[in-house]
Every structure is written in C-alpha cells, then in structure tokens.
Tab-separated table of C-alpha atoms and ligand atoms in Angstrom:
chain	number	residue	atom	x	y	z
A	1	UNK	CA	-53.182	-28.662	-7.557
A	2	UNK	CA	-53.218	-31.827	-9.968
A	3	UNK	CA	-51.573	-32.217	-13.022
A	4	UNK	CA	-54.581	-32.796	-14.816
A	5	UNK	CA	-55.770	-29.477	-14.040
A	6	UNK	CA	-58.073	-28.012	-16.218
A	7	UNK	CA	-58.003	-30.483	-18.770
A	8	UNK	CA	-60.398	-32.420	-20.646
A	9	UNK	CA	-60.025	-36.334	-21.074
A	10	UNK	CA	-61.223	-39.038	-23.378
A	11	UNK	CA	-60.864	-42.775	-21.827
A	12	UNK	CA	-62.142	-45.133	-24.356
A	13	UNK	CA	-61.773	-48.919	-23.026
A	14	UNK	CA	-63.272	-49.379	-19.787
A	15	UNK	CA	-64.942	-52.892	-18.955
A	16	UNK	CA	-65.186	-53.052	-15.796
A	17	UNK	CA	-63.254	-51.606	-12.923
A	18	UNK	CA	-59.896	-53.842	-13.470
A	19	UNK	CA	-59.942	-52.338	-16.456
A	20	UNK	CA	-56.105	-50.436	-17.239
A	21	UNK	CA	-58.424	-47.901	-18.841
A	22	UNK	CA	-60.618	-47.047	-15.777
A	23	UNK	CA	-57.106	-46.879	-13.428
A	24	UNK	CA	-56.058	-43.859	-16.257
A	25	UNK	CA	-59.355	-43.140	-15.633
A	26	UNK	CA	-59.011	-42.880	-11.882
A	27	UNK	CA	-55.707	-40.885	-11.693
A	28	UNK	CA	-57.121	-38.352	-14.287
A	29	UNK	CA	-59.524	-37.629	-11.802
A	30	UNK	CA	-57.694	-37.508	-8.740
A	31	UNK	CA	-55.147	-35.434	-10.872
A	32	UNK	CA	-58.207	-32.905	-11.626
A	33	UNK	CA	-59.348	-33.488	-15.280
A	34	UNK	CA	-62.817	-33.492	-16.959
A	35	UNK	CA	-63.020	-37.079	-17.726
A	36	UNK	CA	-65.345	-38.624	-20.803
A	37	UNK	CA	-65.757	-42.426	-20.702
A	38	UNK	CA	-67.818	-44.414	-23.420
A	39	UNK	CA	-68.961	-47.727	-23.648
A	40	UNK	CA	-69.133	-50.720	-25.510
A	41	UNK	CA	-72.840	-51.985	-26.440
A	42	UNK	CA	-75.319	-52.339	-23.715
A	43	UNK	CA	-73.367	-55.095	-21.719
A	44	UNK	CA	-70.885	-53.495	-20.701
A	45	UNK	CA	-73.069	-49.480	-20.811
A	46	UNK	CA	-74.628	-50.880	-17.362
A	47	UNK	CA	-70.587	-51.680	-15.524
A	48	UNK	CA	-69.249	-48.357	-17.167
A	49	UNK	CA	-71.991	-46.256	-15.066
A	50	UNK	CA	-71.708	-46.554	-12.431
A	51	UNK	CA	-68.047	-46.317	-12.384
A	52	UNK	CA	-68.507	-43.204	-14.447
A	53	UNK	CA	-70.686	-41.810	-11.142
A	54	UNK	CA	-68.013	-43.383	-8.540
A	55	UNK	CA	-65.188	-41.329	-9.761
A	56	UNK	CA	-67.137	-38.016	-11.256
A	57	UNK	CA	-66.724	-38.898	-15.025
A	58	UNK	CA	-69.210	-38.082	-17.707
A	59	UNK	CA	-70.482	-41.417	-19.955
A	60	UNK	CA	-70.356	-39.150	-23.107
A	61	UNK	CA	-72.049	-42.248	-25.624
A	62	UNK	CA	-71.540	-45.489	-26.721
A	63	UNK	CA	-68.300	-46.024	-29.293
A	64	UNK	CA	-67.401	-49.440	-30.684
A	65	UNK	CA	-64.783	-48.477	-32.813
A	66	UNK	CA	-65.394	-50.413	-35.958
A	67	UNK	CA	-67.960	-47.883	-36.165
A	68	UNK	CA	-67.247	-44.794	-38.048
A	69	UNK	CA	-70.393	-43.203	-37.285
A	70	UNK	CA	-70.415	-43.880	-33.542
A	71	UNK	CA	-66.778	-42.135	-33.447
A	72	UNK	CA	-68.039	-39.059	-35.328
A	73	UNK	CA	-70.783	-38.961	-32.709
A	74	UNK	CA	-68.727	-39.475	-29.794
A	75	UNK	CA	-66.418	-36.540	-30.788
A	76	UNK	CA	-69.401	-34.139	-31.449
A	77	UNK	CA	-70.241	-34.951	-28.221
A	78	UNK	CA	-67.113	-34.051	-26.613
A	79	UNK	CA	-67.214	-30.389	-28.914
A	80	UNK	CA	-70.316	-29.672	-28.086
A	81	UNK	CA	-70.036	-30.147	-24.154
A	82	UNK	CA	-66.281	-28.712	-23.875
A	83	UNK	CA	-65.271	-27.332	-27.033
A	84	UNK	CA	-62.097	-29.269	-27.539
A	85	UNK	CA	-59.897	-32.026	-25.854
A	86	UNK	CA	-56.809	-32.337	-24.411
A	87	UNK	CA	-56.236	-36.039	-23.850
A	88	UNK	CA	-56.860	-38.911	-25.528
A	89	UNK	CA	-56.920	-42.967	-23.669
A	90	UNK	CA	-57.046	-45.745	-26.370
A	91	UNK	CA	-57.135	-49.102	-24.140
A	92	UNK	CA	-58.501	-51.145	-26.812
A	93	UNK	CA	-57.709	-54.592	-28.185
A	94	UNK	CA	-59.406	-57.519	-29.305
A	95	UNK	CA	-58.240	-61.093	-31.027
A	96	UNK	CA	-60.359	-63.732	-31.092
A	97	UNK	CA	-59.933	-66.621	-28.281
A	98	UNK	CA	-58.509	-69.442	-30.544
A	99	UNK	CA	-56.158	-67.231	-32.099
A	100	UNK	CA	-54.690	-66.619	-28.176
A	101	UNK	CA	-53.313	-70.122	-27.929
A	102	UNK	CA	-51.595	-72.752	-29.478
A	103	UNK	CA	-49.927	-72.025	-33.586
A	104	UNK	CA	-49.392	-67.859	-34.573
A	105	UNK	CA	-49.519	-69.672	-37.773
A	106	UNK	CA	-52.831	-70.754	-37.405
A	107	UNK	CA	-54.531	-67.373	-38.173
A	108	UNK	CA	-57.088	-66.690	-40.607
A	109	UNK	CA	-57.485	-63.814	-43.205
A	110	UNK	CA	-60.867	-62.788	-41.148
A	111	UNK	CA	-59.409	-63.317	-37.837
A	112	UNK	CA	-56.061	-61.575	-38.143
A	113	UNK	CA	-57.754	-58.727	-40.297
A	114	UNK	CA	-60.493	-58.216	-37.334
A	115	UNK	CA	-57.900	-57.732	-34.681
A	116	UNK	CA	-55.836	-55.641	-36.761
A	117	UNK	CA	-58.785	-53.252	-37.129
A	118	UNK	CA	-59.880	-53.206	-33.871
A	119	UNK	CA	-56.745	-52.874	-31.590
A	120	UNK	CA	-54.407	-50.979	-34.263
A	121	UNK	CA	-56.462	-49.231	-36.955
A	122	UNK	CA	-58.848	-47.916	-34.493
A	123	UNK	CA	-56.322	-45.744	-32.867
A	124	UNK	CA	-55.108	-43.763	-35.865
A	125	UNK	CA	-58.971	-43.326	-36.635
A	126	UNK	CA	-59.561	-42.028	-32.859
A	127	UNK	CA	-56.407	-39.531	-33.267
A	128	UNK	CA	-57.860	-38.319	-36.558
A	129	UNK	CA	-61.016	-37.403	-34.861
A	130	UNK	CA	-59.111	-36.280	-31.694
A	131	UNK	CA	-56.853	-33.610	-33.862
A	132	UNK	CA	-59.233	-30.634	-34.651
A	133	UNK	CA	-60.358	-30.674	-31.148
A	134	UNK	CA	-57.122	-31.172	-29.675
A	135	UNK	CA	-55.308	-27.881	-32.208
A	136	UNK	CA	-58.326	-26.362	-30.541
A	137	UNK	CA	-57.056	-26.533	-27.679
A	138	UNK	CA	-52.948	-25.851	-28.838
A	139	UNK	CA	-52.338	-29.551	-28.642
A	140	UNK	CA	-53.091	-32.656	-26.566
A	141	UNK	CA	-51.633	-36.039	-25.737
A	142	UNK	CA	-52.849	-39.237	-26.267
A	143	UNK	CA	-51.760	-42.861	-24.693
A	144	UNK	CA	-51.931	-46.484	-26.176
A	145	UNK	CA	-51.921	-49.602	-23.879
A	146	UNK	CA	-49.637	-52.026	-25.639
A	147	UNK	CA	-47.991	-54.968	-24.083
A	148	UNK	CA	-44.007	-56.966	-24.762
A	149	UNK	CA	-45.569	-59.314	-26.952
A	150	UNK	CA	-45.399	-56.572	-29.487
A	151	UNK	CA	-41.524	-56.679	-29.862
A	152	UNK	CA	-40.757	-60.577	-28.093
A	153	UNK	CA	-42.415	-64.097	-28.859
A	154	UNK	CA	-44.607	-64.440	-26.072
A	155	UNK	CA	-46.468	-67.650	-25.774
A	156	UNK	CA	-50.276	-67.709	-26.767
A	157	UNK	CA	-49.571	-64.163	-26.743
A	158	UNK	CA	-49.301	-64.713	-30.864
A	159	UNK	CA	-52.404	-62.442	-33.283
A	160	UNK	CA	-52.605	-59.848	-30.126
A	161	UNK	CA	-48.304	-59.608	-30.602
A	162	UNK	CA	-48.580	-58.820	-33.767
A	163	UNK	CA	-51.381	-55.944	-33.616
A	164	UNK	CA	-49.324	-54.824	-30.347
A	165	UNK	CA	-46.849	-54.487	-33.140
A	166	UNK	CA	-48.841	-52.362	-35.494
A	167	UNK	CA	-49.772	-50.417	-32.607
A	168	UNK	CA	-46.548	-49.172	-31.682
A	169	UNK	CA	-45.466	-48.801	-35.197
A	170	UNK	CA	-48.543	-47.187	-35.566
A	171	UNK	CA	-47.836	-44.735	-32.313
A	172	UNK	CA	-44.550	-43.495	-34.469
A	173	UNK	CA	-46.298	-42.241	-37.468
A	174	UNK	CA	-48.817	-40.759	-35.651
A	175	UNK	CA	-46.249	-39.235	-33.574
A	176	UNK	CA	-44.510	-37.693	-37.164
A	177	UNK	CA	-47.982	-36.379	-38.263
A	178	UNK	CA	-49.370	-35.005	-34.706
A	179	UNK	CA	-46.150	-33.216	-33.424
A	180	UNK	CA	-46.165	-29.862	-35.561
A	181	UNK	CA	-49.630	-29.363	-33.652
A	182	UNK	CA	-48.103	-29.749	-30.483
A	183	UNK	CA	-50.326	-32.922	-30.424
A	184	UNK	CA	-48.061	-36.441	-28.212
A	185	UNK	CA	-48.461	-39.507	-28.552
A	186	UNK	CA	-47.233	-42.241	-26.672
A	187	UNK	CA	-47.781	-45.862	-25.895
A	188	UNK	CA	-47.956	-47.308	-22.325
A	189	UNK	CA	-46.588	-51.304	-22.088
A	190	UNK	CA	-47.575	-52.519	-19.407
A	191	UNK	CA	-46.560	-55.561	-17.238
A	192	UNK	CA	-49.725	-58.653	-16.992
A	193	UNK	CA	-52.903	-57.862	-15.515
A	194	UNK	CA	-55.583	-60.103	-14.478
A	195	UNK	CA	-58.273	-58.268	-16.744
A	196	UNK	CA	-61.505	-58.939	-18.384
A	197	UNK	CA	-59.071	-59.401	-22.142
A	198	UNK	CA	-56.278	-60.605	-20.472
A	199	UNK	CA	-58.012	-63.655	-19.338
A	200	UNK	CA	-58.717	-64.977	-22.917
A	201	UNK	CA	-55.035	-65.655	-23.708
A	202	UNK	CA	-54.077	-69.049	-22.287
A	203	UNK	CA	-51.617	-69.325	-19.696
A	204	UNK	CA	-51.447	-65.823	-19.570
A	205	UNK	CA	-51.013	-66.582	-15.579
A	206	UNK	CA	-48.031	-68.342	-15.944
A	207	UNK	CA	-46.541	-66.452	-17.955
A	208	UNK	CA	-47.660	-62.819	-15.398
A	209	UNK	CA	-45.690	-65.557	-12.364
A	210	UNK	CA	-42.479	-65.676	-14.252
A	211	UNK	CA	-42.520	-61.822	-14.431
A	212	UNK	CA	-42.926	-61.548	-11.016
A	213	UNK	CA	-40.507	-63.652	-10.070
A	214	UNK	CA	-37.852	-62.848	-12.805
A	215	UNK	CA	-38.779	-58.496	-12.533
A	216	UNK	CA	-35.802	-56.892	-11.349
A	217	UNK	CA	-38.682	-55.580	-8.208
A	218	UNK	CA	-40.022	-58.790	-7.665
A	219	UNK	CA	-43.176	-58.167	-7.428
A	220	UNK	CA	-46.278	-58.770	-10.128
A	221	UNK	CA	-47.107	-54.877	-11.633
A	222	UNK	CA	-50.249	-52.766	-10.255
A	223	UNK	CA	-52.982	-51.324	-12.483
A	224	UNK	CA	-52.729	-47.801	-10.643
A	225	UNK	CA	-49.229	-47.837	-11.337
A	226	UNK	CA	-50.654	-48.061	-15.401
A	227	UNK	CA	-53.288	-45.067	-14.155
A	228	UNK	CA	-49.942	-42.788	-12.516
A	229	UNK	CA	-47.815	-43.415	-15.447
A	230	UNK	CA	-50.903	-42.514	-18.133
A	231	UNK	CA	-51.171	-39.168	-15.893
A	232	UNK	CA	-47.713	-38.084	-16.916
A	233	UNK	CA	-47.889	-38.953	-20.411
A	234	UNK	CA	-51.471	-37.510	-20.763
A	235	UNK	CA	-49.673	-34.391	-18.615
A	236	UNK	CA	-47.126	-31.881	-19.523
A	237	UNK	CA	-44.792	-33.450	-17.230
A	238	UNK	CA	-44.088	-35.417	-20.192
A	239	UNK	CA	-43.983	-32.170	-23.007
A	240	UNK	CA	-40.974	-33.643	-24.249
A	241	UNK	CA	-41.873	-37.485	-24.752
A	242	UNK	CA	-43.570	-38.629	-28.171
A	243	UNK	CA	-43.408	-41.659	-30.249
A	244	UNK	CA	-42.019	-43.736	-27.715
A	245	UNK	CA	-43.295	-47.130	-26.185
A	246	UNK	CA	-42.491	-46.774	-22.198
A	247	UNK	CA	-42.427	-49.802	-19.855
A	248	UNK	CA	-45.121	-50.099	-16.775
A	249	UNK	CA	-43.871	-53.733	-15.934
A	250	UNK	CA	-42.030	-53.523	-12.776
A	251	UNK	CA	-38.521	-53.633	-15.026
A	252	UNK	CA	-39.044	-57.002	-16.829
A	253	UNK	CA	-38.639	-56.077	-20.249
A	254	UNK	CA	-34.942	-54.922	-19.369
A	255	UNK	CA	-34.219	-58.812	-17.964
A	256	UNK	CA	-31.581	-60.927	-19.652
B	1	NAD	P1	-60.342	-54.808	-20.604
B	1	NAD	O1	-61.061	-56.009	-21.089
B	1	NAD	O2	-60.745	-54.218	-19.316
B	1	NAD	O3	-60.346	-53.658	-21.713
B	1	NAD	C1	-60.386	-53.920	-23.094
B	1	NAD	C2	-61.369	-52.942	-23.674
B	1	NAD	O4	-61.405	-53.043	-25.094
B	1	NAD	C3	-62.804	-53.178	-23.173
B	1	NAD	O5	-63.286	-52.015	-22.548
B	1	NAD	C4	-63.580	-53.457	-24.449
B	1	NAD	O6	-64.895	-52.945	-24.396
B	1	NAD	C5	-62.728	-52.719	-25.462
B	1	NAD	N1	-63.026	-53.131	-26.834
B	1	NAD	C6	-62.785	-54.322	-27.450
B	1	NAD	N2	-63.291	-54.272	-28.704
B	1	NAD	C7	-63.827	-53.029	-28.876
B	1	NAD	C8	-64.517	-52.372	-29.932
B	1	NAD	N3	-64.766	-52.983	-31.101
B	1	NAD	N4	-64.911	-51.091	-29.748
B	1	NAD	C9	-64.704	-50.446	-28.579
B	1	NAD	N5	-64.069	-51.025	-27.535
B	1	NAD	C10	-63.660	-52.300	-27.682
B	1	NAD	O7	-58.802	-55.257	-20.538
B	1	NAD	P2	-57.438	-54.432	-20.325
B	1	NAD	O8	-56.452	-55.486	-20.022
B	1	NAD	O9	-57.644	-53.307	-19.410
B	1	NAD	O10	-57.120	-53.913	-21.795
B	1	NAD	C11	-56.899	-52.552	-22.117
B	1	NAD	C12	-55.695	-52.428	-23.021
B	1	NAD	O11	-54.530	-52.768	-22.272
B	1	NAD	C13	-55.700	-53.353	-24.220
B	1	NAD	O12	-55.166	-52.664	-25.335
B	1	NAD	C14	-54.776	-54.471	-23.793
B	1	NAD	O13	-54.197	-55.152	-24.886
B	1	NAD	C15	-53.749	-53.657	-23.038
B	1	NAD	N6	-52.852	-54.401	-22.154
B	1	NAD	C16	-53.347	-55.247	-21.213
B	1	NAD	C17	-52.466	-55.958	-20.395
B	1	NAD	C18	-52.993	-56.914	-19.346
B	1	NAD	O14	-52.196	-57.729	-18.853
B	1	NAD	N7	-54.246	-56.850	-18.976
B	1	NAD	C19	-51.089	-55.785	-20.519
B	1	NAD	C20	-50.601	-54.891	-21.480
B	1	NAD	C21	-51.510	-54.206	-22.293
C-alpha cells in the first residue's frame, strides 16, 4: 500500500536523472501513482525516455512552458488517457547565466522578464490547466521547487531569488483561488543540489559547503529526500497543508 495509490501524476521538469523533478518522480512511483513526465525539446526528449521506461512512467508530450499551445496539448493528453489528475510537479526555472553572478542590479528588461515567465508565470498557467481536471477528480495537489534565495540575499543566487520570490508569492494566491476545490498547493525549498540548473549559478558549490557544514545535521541535503517530501505534499498525508513554502535543506534555513 503506497500513498500514491491510485493516483494520477504530472512531473513537469525532468533533465536528466539528478533532476529534483525525476526524484518526485521516483517516489511517486514507488508510492504507487500513474506518473506523466514531459519533456523539453528534442535534447533533452532522448534523457527523459528512458528514465520514463526505468521507473514505469508515461512520456505524455513535449511542454516548454512559454508555450500556450504545447500546455493545452499536454493536458488533453492527460484527459484523454486518465480522465483527470490528481497531482501536479512544477520543477521549473530558468535565468540566464550572466544574470547568476556578479551585480542583481545588472539585469535587463528582457532578461529579468524571461525568467519571470518561465520559472513563476508558468506555474499559475500549469495550475489553470491542472484545475478542471483536478475538480474532476474532487481536488488535487500540486508542488513548486523553490529555493532560500527567494526570501535571503544569496550570492550569484540574484534574478533566480527574485522569481523564487514570485514563486512563492505566487504559491499563496494560488493557494486562495484553488482551496474551495479542494485543490493544495505547496512549494518545496530545497537545500543545494548539484543539478543540470544548479550548475549555472557561480559558486553555487561554495555556497551548498557552507550549508553543510553550518546545517544543524551536518550533512549536504539528498535529492530523494526532495522526492519523499514531494510524496507527502502531493499525498493526503498533507490534506491540511496549503500555501506554505516547507524546508527540504537539512535545517539550514532555521540557522542564526
Ligand atoms: P534541472 O536542470 O534538472 O531541472 C530544471 C528543469 O527546468 C529542466 O527539466 C528544464 O527542462 C526545465 N525548464 C527550463 N526552462 C523550461 C521551459 N521553458 N519549459 C519547460 N521546462 C523548462 O535542475 P533542478 O535543480 O532539478 O531544478 C528543478 C527545480 O528545483 C527548479 O525550479 C530549481 O530552481 C529548483 N531548485 C533547485 C535547487 C538545486 O540546488 N538544484 C535547489 C532549490 C530549488
């Protein structure tokens, strides 16, 4: 018996298999959901395949999600071969590389407008398209992947902290308009990974050693730890949780 039993899941975001997305991914599984992954572009179609086929997940399409017409088609997909959803991954975020380093203040219109549509706007447009299928199923949860550069001035962390900001603020609202459907949402931060994005920001390695050694367990955070703690949000374990932003980051956020 899993805790995932039964349900239907939609993982949008995995890369490769250090993705955060493909541990949620995992655990789903393991925790017995139906579980949907899609792709971005062909790159990345021929990595998400075979991890699709390694843990019994479907590849429902390709979805970049500055593309309204790939998300319509990804969720008739998902209607058409289940008839509704009950959980939703969003593990999405992209800033380009110079605006990971150096001056925040650097930013321009294009740039900072770009990553705010890709790793904040795109979640309120996946929830839209999530919310008929999820009422048809009497409601559904659905997890962010947001990081402590949304609330703290983190080094080079600087355009991704403020969509990480968005995001969360984001996750609130959605949380206001969702809730009467019995639809959760939720937003996993996470401690650093050594991931495919992750590796853009400068000194991001530095900065995931000082956690490690300054986390009240000592001890740098693992990705299926991200995959055990999406399971209970995506789950009813967590009926009563919405709105919030909970820590996966081996306690550092609560350091002094
Ligand atoms: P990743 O590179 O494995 O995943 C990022 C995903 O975003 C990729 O699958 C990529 O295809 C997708 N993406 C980017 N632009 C897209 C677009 N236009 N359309 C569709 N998909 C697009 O890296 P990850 O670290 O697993 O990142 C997943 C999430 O976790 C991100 O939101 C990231 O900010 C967050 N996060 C990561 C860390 C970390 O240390 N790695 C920490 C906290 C939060």
């Amino acid at each position: 018996m899993g805790i995932a039993d039964g349900k239907t899941a939609l993982v949008v975001g995995v890369a490769n298999e250090k993705s955060l997305a493909f541990s949620i991914a995992q655990e789903l599984r393991a925790q017995g959901a139906a579980v949907a992954l899609t792709y971005q572009g062909e790159v990345l179609e021929k990595r998400v395949r075979p991890l699709a086929a390694q843990i019994g997940a479907e590849v429902i399409g390709e979805l970049d999600v500055t593309n309204d017409g790939q998300i319509a088609e990804t969720f008739a997909a998902l209607h058409k071969k289940y008839g509704g959803l009950d959980m939703l991954v969003h593990a999405v975020a992209f800033a380009e590389r110079d605006d990971l380093r150096d001056r925040f203040l650097n930013v321009n219109r294009t740039n900072f407008a770009r990553a705010m549509e890709i790793s904040a706007y795109s979640l309120v447009a996946l929830a839209r398209a999530a919310e008929p299928l999820m009422e048809a199923r009497g409601g559904g949860s659905i997890v962010t992947l947001s990081y402590i550069g949304a609330v703290r001035a983190i080094p080079n962390y600087n355009m991704m902290g403020v969509a990480k900001a968005a995001l969360e603020a984001c996750v609130r609202y959605l949380a206001m308009d969702l809730g009467a459907k019995g639809i959760r949402i939720n937003a996993l931060s996470a401690g650093p990974a050594r991931t495919l994005s992750s590796s853009a920001i400068r000194d991001f390695f530095t900065m995931a050693h000082h956690v490690e050694e300054r986390s009240p367990l000592k001890r740098a955070m693992k990705i299926e730890e991200v995959g055990k703690m999406g399971a209970v949000l995506l789950s009813d374990l967590s009926s009563g949780v919405t709105g919030q932003t909970v820590y996966v980051d081996v306690g550092y956020s609560i350091v002094g």
